Short mmCIF file of C-alpha atoms and ligand atoms in Angstrom, two decimals:
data_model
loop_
_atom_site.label_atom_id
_atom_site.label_comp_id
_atom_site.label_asym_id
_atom_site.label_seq_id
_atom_site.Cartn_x
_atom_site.Cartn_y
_atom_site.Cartn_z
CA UNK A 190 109.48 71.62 -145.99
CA UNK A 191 111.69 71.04 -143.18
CA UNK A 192 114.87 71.70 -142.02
CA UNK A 193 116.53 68.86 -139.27
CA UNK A 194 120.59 69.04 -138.55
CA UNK A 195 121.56 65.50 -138.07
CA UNK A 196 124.79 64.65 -136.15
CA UNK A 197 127.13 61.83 -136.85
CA UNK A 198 125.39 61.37 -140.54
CA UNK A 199 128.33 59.76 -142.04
CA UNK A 200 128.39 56.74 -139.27
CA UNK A 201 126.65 53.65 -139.13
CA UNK A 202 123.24 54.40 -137.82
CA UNK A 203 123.59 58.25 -138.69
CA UNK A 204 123.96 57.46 -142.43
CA UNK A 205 121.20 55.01 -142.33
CA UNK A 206 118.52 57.49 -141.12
CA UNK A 207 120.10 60.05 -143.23
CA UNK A 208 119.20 57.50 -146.81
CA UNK A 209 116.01 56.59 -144.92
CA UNK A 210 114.91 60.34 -144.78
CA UNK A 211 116.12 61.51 -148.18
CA UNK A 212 114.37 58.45 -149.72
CA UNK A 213 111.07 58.33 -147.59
CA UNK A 214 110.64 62.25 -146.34
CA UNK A 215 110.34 64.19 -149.54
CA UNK A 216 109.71 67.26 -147.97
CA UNK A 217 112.47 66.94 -145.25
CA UNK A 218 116.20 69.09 -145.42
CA UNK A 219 118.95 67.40 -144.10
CA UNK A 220 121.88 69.23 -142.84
CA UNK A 221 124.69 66.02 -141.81
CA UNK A 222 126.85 67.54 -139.10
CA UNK A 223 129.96 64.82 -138.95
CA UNK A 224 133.54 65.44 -138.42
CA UNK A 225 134.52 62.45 -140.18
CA UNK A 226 136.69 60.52 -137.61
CA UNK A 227 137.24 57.22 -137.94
CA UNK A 228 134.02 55.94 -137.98
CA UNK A 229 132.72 58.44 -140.33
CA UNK A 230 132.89 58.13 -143.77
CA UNK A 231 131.40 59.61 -146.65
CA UNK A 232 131.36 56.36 -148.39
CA UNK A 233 128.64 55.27 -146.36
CA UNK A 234 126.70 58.00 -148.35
CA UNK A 235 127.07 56.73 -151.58
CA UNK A 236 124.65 57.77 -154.07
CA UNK A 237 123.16 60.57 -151.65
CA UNK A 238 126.09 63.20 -150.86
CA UNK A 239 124.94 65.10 -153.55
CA UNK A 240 121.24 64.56 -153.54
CA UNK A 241 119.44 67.99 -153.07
CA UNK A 242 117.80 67.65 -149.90
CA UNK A 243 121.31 67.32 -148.69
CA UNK A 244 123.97 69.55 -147.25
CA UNK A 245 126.99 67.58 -145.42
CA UNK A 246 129.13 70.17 -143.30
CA UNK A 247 132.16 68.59 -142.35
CA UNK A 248 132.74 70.04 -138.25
CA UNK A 249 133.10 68.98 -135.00
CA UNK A 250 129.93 68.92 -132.63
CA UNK A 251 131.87 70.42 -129.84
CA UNK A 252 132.22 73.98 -131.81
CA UNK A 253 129.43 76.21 -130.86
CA UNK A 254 129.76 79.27 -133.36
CA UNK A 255 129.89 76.52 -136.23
CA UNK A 256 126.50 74.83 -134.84
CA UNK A 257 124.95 78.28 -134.19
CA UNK A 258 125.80 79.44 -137.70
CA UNK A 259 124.97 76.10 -139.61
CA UNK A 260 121.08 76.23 -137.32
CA UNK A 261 121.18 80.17 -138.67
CA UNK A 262 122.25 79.57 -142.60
CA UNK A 263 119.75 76.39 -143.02
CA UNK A 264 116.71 77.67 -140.64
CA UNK A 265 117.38 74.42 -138.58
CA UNK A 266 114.24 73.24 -136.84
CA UNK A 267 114.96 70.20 -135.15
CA UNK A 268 118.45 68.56 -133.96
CA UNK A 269 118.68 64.76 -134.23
CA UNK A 270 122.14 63.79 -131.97
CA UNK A 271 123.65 60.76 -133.32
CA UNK A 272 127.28 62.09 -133.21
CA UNK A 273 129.02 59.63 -130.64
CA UNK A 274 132.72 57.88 -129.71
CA UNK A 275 130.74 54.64 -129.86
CA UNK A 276 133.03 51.47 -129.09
CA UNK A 277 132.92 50.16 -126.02
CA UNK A 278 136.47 48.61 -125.79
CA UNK A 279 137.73 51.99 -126.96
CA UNK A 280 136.36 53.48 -124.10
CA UNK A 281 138.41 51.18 -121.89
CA UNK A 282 141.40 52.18 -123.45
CA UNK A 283 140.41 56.10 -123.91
CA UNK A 284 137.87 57.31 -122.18
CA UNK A 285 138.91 61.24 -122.27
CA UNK A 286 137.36 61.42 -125.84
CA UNK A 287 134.56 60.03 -124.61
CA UNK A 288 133.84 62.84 -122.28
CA UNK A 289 134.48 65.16 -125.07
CA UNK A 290 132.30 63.91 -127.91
CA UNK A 291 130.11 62.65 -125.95
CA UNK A 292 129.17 65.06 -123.00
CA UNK A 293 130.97 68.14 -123.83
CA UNK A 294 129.73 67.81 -127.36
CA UNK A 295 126.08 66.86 -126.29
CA UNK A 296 126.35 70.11 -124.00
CA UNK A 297 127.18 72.35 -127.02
CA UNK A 298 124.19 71.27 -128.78
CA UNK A 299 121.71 72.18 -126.16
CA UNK A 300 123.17 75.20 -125.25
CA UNK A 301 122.80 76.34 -129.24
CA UNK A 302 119.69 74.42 -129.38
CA UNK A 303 118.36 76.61 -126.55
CA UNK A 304 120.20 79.96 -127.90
CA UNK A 305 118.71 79.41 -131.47
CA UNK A 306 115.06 77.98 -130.34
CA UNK A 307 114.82 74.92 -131.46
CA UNK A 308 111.66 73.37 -132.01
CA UNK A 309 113.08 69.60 -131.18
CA UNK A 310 116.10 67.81 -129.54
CA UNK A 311 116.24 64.23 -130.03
CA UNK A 312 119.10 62.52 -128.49
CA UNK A 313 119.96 59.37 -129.60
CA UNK A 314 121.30 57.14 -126.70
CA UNK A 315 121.80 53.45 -126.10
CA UNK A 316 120.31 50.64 -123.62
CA UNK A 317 123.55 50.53 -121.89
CA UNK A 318 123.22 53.70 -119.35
CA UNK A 319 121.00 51.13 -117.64
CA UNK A 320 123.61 48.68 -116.99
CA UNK A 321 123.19 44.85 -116.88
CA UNK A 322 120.70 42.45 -116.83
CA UNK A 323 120.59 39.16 -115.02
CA UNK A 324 119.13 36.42 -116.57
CA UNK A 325 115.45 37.49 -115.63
CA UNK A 326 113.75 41.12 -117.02
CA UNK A 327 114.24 43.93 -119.13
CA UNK A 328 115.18 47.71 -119.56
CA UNK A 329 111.91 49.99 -119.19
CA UNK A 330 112.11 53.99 -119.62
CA UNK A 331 112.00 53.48 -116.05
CA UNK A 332 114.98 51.95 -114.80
CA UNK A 333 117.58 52.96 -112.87
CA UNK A 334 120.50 54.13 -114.69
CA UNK A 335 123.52 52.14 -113.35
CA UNK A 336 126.58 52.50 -116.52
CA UNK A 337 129.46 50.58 -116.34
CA UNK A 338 131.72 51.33 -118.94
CA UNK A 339 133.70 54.89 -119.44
CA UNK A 340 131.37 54.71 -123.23
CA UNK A 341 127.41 54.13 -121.10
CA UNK A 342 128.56 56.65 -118.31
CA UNK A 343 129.65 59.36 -121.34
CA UNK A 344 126.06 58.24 -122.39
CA UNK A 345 124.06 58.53 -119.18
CA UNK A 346 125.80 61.80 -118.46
CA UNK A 347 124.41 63.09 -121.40
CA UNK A 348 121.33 61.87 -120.93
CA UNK A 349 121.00 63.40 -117.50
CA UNK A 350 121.79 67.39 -119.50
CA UNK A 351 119.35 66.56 -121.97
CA UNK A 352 116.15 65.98 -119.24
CA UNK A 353 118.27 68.85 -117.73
CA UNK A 354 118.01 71.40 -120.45
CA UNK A 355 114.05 70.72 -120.54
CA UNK A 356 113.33 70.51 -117.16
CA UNK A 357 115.26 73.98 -116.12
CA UNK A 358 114.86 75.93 -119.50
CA UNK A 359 111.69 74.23 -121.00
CA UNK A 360 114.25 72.51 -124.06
CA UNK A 361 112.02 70.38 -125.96
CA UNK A 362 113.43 67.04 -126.30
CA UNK A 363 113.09 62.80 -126.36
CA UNK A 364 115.50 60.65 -125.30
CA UNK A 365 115.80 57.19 -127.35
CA UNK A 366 117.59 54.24 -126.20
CA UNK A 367 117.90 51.36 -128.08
CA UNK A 368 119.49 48.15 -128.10
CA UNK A 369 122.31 46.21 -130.26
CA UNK A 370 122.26 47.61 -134.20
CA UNK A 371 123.05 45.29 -137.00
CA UNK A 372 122.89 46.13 -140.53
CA UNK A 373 124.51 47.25 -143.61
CA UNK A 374 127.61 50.19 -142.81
CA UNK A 375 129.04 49.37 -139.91
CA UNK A 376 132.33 49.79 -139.02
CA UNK A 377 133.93 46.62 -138.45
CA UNK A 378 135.58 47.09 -135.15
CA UNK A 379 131.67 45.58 -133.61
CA UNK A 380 130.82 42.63 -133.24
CA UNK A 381 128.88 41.76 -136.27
CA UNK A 382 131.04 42.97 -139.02
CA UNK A 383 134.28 42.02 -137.75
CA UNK A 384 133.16 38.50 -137.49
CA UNK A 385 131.84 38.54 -141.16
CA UNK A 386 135.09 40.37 -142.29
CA UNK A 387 136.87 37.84 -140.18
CA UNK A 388 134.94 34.47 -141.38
CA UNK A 389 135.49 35.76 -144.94
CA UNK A 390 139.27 35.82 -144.92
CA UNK A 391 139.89 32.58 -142.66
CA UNK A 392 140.86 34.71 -139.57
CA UNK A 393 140.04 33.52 -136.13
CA UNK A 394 136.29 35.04 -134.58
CA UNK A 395 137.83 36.38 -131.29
CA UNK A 396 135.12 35.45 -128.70
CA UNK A 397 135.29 37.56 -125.57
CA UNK A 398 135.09 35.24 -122.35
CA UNK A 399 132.84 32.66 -122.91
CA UNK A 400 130.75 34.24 -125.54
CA UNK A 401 127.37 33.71 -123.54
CA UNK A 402 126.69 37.60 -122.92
CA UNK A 403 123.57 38.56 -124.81
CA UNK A 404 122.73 41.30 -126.87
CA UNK A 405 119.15 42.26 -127.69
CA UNK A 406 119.60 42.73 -131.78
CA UNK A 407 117.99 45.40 -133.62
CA UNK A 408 117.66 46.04 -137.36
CA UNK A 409 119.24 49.44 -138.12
CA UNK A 410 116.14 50.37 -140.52
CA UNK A 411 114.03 49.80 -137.65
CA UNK A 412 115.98 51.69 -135.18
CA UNK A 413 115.59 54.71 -138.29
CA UNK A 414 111.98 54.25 -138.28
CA UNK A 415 111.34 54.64 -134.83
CA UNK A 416 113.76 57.83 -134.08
CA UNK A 417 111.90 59.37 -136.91
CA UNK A 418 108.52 58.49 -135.05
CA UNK A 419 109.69 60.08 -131.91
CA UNK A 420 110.77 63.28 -133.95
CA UNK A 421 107.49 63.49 -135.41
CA UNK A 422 105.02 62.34 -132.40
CA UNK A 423 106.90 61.80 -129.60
CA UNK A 424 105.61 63.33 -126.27
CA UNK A 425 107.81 66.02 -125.04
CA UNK A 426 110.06 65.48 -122.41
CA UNK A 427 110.03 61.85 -122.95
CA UNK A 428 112.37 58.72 -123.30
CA UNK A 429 111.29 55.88 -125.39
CA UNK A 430 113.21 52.58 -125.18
CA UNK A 431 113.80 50.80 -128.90
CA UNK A 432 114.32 47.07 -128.87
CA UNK A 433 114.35 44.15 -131.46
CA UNK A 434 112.99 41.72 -129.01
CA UNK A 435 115.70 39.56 -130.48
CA UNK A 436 117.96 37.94 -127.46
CA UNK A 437 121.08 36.10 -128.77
CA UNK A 438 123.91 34.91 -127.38
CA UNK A 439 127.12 35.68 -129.06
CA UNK A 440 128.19 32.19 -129.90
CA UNK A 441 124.59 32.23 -131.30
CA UNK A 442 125.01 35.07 -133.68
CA UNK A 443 128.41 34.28 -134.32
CA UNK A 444 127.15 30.33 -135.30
CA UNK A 445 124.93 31.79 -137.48
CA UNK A 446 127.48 34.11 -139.52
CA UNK A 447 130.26 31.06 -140.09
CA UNK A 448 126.62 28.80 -141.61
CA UNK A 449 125.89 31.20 -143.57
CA UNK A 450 129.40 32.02 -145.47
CA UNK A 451 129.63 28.18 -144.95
CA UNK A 452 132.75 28.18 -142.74
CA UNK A 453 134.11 26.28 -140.10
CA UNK A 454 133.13 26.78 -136.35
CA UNK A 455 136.82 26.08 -135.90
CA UNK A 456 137.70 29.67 -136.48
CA UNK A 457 135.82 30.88 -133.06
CA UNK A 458 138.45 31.46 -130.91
CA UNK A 459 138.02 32.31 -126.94
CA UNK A 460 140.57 35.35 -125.75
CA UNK A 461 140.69 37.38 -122.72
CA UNK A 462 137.08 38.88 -121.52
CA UNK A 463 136.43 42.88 -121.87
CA UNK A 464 137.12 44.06 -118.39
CA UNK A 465 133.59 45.15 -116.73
CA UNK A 466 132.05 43.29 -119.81
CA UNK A 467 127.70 43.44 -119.26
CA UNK A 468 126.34 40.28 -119.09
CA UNK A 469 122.80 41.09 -120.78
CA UNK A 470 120.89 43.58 -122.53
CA UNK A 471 117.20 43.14 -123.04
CA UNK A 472 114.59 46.07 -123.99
CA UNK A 473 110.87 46.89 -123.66
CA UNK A 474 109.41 48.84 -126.42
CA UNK A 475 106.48 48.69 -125.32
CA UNK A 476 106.18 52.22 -125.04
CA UNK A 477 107.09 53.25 -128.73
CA UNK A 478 104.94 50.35 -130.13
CA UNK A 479 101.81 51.43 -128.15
CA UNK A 480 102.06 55.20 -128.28
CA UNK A 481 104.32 55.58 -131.45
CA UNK A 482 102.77 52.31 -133.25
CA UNK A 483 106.44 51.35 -134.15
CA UNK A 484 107.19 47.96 -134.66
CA UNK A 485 110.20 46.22 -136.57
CA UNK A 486 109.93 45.29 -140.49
CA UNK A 487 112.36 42.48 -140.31
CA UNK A 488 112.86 39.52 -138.20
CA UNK A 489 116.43 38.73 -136.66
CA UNK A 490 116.51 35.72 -139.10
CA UNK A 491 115.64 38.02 -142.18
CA UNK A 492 118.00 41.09 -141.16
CA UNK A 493 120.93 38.63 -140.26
CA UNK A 494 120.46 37.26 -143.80
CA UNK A 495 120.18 40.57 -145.53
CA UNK A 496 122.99 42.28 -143.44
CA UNK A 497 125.68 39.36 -144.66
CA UNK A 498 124.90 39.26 -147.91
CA UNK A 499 125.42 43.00 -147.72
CA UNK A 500 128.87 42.93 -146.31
CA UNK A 501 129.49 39.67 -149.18
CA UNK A 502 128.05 42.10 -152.00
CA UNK A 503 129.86 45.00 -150.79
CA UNK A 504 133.55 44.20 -150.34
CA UNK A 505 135.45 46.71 -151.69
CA UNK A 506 133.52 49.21 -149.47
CA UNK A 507 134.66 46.15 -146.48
CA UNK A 508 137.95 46.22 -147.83
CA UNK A 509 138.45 50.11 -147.78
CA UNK A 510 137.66 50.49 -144.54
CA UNK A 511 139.78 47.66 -142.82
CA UNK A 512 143.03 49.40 -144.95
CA UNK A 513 145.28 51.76 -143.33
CA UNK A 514 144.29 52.85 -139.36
CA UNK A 515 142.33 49.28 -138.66
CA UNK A 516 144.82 47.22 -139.18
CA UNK A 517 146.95 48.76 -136.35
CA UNK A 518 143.55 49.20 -134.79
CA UNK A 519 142.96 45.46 -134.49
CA UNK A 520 146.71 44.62 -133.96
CA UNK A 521 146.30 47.03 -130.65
CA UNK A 522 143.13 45.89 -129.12
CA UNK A 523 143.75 41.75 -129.95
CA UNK A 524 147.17 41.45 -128.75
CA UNK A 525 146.92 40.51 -125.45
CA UNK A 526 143.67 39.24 -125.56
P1 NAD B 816 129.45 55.37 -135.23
O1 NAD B 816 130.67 55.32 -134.38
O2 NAD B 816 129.33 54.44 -136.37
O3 NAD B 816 129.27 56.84 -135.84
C1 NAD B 816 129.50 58.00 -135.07
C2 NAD B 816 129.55 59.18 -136.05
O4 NAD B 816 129.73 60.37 -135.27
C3 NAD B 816 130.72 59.12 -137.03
O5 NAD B 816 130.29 59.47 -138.33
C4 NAD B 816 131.72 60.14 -136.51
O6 NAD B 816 132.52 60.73 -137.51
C5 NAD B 816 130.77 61.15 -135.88
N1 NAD B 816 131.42 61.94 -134.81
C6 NAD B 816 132.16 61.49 -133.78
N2 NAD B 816 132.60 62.51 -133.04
C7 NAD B 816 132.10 63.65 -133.60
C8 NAD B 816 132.18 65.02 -133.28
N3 NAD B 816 132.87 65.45 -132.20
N4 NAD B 816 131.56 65.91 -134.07
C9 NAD B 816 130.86 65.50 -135.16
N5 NAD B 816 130.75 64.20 -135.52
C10 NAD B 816 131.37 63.30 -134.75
O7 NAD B 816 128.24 55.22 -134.22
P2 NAD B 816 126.83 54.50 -134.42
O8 NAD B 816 126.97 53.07 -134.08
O9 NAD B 816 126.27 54.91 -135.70
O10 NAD B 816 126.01 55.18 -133.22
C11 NAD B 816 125.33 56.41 -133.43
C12 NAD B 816 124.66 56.82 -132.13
O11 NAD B 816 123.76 55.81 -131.71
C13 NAD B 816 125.64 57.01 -130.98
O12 NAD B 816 125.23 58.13 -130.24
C14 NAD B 816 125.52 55.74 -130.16
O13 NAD B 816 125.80 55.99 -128.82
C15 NAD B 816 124.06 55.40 -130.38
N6 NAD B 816 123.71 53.97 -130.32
C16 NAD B 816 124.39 53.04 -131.06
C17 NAD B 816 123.98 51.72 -131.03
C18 NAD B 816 124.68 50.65 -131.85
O14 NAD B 816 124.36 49.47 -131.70
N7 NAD B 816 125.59 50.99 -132.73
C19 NAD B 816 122.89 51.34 -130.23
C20 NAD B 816 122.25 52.31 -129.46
C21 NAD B 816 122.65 53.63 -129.54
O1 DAU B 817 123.53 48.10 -126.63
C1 DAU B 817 123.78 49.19 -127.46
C2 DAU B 817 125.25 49.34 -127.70
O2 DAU B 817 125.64 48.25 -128.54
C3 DAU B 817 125.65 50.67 -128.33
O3 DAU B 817 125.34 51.70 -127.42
C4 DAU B 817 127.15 50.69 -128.65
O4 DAU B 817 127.46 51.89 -129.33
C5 DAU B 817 127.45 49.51 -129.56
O5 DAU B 817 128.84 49.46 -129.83
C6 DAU B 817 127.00 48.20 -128.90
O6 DAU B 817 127.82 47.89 -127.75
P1 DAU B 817 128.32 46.38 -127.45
O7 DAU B 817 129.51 46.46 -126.60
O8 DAU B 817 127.19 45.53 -126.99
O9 DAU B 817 128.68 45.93 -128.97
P2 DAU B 817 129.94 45.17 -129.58
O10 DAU B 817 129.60 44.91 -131.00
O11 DAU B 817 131.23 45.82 -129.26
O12 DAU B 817 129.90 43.77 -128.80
C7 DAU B 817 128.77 42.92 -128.85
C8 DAU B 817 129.09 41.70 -127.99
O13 DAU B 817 130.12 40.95 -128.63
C9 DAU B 817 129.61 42.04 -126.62
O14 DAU B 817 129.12 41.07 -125.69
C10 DAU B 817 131.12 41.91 -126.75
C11 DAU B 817 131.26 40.81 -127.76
N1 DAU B 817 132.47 40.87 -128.63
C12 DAU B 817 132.73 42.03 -129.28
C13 DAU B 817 133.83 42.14 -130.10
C14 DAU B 817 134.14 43.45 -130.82
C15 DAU B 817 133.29 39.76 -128.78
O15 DAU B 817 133.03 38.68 -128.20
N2 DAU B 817 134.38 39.88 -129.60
C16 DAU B 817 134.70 41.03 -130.26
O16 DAU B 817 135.75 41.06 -130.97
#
């Protein structure tokens, strides 16, 4: 057996690897560290709160003594970080909470991780600490990192305590950075599900500037599968890019959403561009598919398909989460857009 604290289990990609584990890792403890703001949600557990290889403690990652006594009650061995302020346009309008969860929180982690001996630190970042593309290239472990939004410099920065933490105290860690997600859970405030929520209820698909910035799209399952690699036979000290190898434009994805539910390209809609908005992402895995022999299960086409008829299947979890806070969520951020 093994003991891992994950962070940020009851989020999108958290709560994926969480399932994944509990379903694939028999012999694997899982202690979910989330404090359950609004992108965490226990819902996104459903069936596996109260399996036994589970224990959810609902805290804040940015409290030391909790972390130090939830490594020292479980025997923690290994810390996966997926606890993260993760939106983008949030960030524009908020960055202090950024810094907070983000860096401050990351920092708290090590320092317990370090305390406490842990065997691992994976830290799950994100493609965008490297900045943008033009239209020729791709992200390797080895380029520059050049963030431009508050959300990839909160990112980067924590990136640069990780390799900190092991290169000054020896912390044994990997660094993951992966590309767009897509995939069943996730809040609807990105791109993908707030489209499908959209197209299902006849509301306009509000298209930031003019919707030709590409994302590199990535199965969540297969961003699970490689993380868990990485924990397992990852070389220490080192970063390993994730990517679908899956390029789309947004008017691309978005086309393929409104063909699917069978709606009417008439509900795209172009408003006002995110300021700073990054052209393209784009993402060599060569790495992690040569040394980790990780590859993705699903095709863009397959995952797309899977991921809608998700969201179509699952409405009442869709319709719980857009009550309440999103609504003057999306009235804030789409106003003057
Ligand atoms: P998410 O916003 O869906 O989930 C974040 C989770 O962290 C939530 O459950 C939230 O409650 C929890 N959390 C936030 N602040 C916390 C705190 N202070 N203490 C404890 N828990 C806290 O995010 P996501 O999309 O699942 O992303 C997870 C991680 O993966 C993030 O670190 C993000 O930067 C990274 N990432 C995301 C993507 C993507 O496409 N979504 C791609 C690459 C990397
Ligand atoms: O690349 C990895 C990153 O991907 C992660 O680190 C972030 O946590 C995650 O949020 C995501 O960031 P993006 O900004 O790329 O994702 P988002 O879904 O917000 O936007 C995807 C694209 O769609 C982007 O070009 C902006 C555009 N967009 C987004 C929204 C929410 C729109 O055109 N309209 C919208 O309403």
């Amino acid at each position: 057996m093994s003991t891992i604290l994950v962070t940020g289990g009851a989020g999108f990609i958290g709560s994926n690897f969480v399932r994944m584990v509990l379903t694939e890792q028999t012999d694997c403890i899982v202690v979910n560290l989330d404090s359950l703001t609004y992108a965490g949600n226990l819902e996104n557990l459903e069936g596996f709160v109260d399996h036994p290889n589970h224990h959810f403690e609902k805290g804040d990652i940015c409290d030391g003594p909790l972390v130090e006594k939830i490594i020292d009650d479980y025997s923690v061995e290994a810390i996966v970080n997926f606890a993260a302020e993760s939106h983008v346009d949030r960030s524009i309008v908020d960055p202090g909470i950024f810094i907070q969860t983000n860096v401050a929180g990351t920092l708290t982690l090590l320092k317990a991780a370090l305390d406490k001996n842990i065997k691992r630190f994976i830290q799950v970042s994100t493609d965008e600490v490297y900045g943008s593309l033009g239209e020729q290239g791709m992200f390797t472990e080895n380029s520059r990192l050049s963030p431009n939004s508050p959300y990839s410099a909160s990112k980067a920065s924590a990136d640069h305590l990780v390799a900190a933490f092991g290169h000054t105290w020896g912390l044994d860690y990997n660094i993951t950075r992966c590309s767009n997600n897509y995939g069943q859970y996730q809040f609807p405030e990105k791109m993908i599900p707030l489209m499908i929520n959209n197209a299902r209820n006849g509301k306009a698909l509000p298209v930031y500037g003019d919707g030709l910035y590409v994302r590199d799209w990535l199965y969540v399952y297969d961003h699970c599968t490689a993380i868990w690699k990485v924990l397992r036979q990852g070389k220490r000290g080192h970063t390993y890019n994730i990517g679908g190898n899956n390029e789309k434009t947004n008017l691309e994805v978005i086309g393929l959403i409104l063909e699917k539910l069978g709606k009417s390209t008439d509900l795209i809609t172009f408003v006002k561009d995110r300021p700073g908005h990054d052209r393209r992402y784009a993402i060599d895995s060569t790495k992690a598919m040569t040394e980790l022999d990780w590859k993705p299960s699903v095709t863009f086409e397959e995952g797309i398909a899977i991921t809608i008829d998700w969201y179509m299947q699952n409405t009442e979890w869709l319709d719980h989460i857009v009550s309440g806070q999103y609504e003057k969520y999306y009235e804030s951020m789409y106003k003057d857009r």
